[in-house]
XYZ file of C-alpha atoms in Angstrom:
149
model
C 18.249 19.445 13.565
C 14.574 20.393 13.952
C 12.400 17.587 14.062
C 8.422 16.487 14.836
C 8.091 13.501 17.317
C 3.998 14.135 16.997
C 4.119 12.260 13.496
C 4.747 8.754 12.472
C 7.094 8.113 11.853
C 8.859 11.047 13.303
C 9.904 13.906 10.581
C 13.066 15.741 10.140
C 11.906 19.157 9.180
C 15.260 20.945 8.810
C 18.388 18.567 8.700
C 21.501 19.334 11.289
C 24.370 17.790 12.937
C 22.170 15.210 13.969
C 21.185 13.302 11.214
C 18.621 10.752 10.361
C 20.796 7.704 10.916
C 22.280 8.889 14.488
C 18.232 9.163 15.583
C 17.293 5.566 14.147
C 20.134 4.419 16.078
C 18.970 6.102 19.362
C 15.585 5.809 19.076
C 15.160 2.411 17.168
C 12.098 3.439 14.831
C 12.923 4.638 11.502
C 12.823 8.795 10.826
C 11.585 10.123 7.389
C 12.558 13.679 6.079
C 10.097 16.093 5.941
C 9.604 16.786 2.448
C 8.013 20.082 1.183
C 4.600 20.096 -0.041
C 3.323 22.782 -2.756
C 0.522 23.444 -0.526
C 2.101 24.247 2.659
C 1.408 27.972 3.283
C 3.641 27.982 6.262
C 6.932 27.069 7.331
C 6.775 24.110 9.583
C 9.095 25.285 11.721
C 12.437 28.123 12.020
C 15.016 28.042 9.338
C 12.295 26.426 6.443
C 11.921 29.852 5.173
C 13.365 30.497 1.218
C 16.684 32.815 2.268
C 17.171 32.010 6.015
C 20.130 33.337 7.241
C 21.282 34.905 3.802
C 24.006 38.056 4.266
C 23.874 41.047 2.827
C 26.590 39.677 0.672
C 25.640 37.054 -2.644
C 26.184 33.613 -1.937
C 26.550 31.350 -5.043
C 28.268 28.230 -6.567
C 31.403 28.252 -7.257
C 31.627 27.669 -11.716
C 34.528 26.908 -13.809
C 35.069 30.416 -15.471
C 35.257 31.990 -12.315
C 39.091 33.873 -11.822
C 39.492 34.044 -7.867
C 38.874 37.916 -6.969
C 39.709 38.254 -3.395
C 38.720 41.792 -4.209
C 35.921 41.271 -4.166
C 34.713 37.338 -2.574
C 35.477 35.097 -0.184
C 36.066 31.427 -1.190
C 34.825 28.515 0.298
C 36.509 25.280 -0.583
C 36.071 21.716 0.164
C 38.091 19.536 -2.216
C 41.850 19.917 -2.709
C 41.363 20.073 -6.608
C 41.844 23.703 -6.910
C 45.540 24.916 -6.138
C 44.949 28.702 -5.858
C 45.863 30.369 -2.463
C 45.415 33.733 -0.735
C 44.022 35.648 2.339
C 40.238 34.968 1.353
C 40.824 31.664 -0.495
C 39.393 29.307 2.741
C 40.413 25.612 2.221
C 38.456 23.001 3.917
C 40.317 19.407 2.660
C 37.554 17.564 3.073
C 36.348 18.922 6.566
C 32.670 19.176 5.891
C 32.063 19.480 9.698
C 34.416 22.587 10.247
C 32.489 24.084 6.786
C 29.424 23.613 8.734
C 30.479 25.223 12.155
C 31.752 28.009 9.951
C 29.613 28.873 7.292
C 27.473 31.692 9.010
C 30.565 33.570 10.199
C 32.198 33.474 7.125
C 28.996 34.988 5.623
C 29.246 37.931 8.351
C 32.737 38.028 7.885
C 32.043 38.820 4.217
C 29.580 41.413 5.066
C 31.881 42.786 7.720
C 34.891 43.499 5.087
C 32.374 44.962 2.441
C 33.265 41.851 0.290
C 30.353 41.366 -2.197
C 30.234 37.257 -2.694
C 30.721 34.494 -0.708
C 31.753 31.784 -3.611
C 31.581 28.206 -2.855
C 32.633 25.010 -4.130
C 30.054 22.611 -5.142
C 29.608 19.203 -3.503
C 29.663 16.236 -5.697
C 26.282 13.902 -5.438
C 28.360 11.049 -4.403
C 29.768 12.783 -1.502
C 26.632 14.237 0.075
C 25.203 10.714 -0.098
C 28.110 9.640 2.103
C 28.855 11.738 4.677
C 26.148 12.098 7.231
C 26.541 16.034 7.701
C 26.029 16.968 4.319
C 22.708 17.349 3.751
C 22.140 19.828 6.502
C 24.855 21.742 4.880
C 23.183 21.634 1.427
C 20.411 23.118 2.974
C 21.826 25.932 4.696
C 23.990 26.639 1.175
C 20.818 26.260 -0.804
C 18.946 28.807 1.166
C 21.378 31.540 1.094
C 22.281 30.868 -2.869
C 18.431 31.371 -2.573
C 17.540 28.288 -4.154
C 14.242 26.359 -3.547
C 14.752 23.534 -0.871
């Protein structure tokens, strides 16, 4: 968690295991998240930047036509909806903070074995609105899918 206590209120600029709630609690003022501007030339601070920490290989969503190529990707899964197994196949259940400490290494892991994609399962809306970790996670997934955060 990267955050500006020269503002006020004080910003989040890049969300982490610390998340706005926990500081509200601590520091009894409210927090707002930085939100990019179209004007900001710069980042406002490490990790803002469009494919931070992207690996060589591609990192996208998971989609419904996709047929499970270990061959070829690594699988990153969260729910306990989809009953395939195998030696790149990584299940989660639900373990969003585990996902989190893991997700760079399984992108060098990928790169490492030659493996091509790093595949992962999309979080439902509900869910990142409930579990505090989330969002940081989003962002990290967003940035290496090479999406616009």
């Amino acid at each position: 968690t990267v955050i500006d206590v020269t503002t006020e209120p004080i910003q989040i600029y890049r969300p982490g295991f610390v998340h706005k709630e926990h500081l509200e609690d601590v520091l009894h003022m409210p927090v707002a998240v930085y939100k990019k501007k179209s004007d900001d030339i710069k980042p406002r601070c490490p990790g803002m930047k469009y494919t931070h920490y992207s690996p060589d290989a591609i990192v996208r969503w998971l989609s419904e036509s996709d047929n499970f190529s270990e061959q070829y990707a690594i699988y990153l899964l969260h729910s306990n909806g989809i009953e395939k197994e195998g030696k790149h196949i990584i299940r989660y259940h639900n373990r969003y903070d585990i996902l989190a400490k893991e997700l760079y290494d399984r992108f060098r892991q990928a790169d490492l074995e030659g493996i091509s994609e790093v595949i992962i399962e999309p979080f439902p809306a509900e869910v990142i609105e409930q579990h505090p970790l989330l969002p940081a996670l989003l962002n990290r997934i967003q940035k290496a899918v090479g999406e616009v955060v």
